[in-house]
XYZ file of C-alpha atoms in Angstrom:
191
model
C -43.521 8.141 -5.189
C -44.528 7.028 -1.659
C -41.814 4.620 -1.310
C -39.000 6.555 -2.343
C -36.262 7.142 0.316
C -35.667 10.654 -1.216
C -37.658 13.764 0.151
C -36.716 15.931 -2.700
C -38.287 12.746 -5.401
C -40.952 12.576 -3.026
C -41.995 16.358 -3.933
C -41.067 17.043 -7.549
C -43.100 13.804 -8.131
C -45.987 15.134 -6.544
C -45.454 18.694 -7.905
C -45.218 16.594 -11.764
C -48.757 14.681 -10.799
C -50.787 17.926 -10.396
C -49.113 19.750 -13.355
C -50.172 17.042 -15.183
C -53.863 17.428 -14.045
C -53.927 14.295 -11.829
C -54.088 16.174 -8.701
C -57.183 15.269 -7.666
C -55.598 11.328 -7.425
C -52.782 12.447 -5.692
C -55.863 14.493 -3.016
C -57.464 11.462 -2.908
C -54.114 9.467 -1.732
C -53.293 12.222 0.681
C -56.772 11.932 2.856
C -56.915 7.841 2.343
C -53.217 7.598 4.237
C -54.127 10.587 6.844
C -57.377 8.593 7.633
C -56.085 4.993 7.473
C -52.394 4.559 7.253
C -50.314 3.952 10.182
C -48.125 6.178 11.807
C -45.399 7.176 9.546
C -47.453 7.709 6.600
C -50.082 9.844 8.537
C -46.702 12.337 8.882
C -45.494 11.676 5.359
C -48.890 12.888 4.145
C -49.104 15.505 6.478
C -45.864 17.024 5.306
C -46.869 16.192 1.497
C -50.514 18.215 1.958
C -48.147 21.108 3.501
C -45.274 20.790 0.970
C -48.012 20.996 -1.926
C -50.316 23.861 -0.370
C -52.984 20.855 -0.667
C -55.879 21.976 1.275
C -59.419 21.676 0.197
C -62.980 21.272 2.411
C -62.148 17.171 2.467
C -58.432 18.005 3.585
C -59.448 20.075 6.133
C -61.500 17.057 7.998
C -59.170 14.932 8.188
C -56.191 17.148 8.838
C -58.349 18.103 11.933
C -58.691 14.707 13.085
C -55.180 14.419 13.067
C -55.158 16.728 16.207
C -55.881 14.240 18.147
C -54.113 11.421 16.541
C -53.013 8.861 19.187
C -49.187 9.395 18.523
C -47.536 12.020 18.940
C -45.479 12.415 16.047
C -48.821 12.674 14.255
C -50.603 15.849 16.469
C -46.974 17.660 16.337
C -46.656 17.263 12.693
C -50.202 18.269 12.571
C -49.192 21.475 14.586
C -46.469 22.173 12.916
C -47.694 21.861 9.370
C -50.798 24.458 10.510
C -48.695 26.715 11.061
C -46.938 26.528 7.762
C -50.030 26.714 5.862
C -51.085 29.802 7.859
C -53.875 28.438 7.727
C -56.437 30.974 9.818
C -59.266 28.601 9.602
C -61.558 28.747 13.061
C -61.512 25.277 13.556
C -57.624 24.860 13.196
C -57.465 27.852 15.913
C -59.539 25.993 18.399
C -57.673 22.595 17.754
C -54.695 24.204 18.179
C -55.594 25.666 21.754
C -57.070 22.344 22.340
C -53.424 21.181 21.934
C -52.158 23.890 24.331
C -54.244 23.062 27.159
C -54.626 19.005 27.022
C -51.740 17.215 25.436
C -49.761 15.416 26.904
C -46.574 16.233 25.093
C -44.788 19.527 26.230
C -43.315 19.260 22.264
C -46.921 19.242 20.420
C -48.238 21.849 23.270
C -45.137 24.087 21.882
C -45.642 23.098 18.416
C -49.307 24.195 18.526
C -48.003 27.698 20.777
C -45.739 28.266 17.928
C -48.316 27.757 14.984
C -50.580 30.211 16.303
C -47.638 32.607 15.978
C -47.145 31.250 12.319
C -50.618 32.184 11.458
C -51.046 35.394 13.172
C -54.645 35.503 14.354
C -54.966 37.662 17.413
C -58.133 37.576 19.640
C -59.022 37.670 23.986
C -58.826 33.784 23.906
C -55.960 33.083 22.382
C -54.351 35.856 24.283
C -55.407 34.379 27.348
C -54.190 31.164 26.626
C -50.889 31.765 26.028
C -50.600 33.884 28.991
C -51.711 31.059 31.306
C -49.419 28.681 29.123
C -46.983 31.698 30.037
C -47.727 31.377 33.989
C -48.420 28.183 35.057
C -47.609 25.200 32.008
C -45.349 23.025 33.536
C -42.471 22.684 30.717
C -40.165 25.362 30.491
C -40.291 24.504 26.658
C -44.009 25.472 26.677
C -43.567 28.251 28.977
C -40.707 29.913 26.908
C -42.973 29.345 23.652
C -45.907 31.028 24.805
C -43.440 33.983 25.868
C -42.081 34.125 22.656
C -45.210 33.924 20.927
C -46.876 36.819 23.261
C -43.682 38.604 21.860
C -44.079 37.751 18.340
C -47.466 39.144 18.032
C -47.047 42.294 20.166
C -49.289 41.683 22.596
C -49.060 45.187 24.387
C -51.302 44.796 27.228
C -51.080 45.167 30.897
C -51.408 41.341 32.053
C -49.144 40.150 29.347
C -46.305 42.826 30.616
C -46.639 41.840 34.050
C -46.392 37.939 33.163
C -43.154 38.953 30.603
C -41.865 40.658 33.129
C -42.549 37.669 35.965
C -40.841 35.574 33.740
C -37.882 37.258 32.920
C -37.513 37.764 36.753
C -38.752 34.995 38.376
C -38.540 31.926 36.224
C -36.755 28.936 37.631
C -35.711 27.937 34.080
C -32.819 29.852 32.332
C -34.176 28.981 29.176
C -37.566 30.390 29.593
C -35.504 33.847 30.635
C -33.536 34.050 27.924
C -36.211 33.492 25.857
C -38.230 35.951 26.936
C -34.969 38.201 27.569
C -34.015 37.850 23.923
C -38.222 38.254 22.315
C -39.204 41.545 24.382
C -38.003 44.241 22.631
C -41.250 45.067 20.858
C -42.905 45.015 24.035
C -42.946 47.397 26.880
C -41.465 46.100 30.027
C -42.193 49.730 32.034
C -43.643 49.563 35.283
């Protein structure tokens, strides 16, 4: 199953080995290559443990540790693949704004912007991250995410307005304006 070039093999084969009640061999797999194989198979086990819904108490360690993963392909699949689980878990949250404020990649920082939007948990610190994310993150692509994600999740308050409303004004980078030009209808750009 692992060596197969085809995605689609990759999953029916994996779907087949928990039908058949040897799921817990296919768990075990999962963790050993996010813990000890090298890049590509980290992400190839990442996407298998999001494919399957695969997520259990042992998962969850080592899919944390894969925040901060040493390559980057790693931490954005990582990012990504939390968002597609939705998975609300308060350790997941605070890796993921761990992401947002201190990686190094502008992709992972909007990979981990964009998964809190996938999972939908609302609360003062995450609000206040993506509003300085908004404001002052040096990538347009991280800067257009967190407007977009602000958006998403109809954030109707006064400081997230005003930085909207900054943005879609001010912005040096046409992207990050039509992003935000294109995400604020929910929210209320009145003075």
């Amino acid at each position: 199953m692992w060596s197969d070039y085809s995605e689609n093999i990759k999953s029916v084969a994996g779907e087949t080995i928990g039908v058949k009640g040897y799921g817990h061999v296919l768990h075990d797999e999962l963790c050993c290559r996010l813990r000890k194989g090298n890049e590509a198979e980290r992400v190839d086990a990442l996407n298998r443990v999001v494919h399957l819904r695969m997520m259990t108490g042992r998962m969850k360690s080592v899919f944390l540790k894969c925040f901060t993963d040493d390559h980057v392909s790693v931490r954005h699949t990582a990012a990504k693949g939390a968002g597609e689980l939705q998975f609300a878990d308060e350790d997941v949250i605070e890796g993921l704004l761990t992401l947002v404020t201190e990686d190094h990649s502008h992709k992972v920082k909007a990979a981990a912007i964009e998964a809190l939007a996938d999972i939908g948990v609302v609360n003062d610190k995450i609000i206040s991250q993506l509003v300085w994310s908004a404001q002052y993150q040096q990538e347009g692509m991280v800067r257009s995410a967190a407007c977009l994600v602000l958006a998403i999740l109809k954030v109707d308050r006064e400081d997230v307005v005003n930085v909207l409303r900054d943005r879609l004004t001010a912005d040096a980078d046409n992207s990050v304006k039509k992003s935000v030009d294109a995400s604020v209808a929910d929210v209320r750009l009145e003075a």
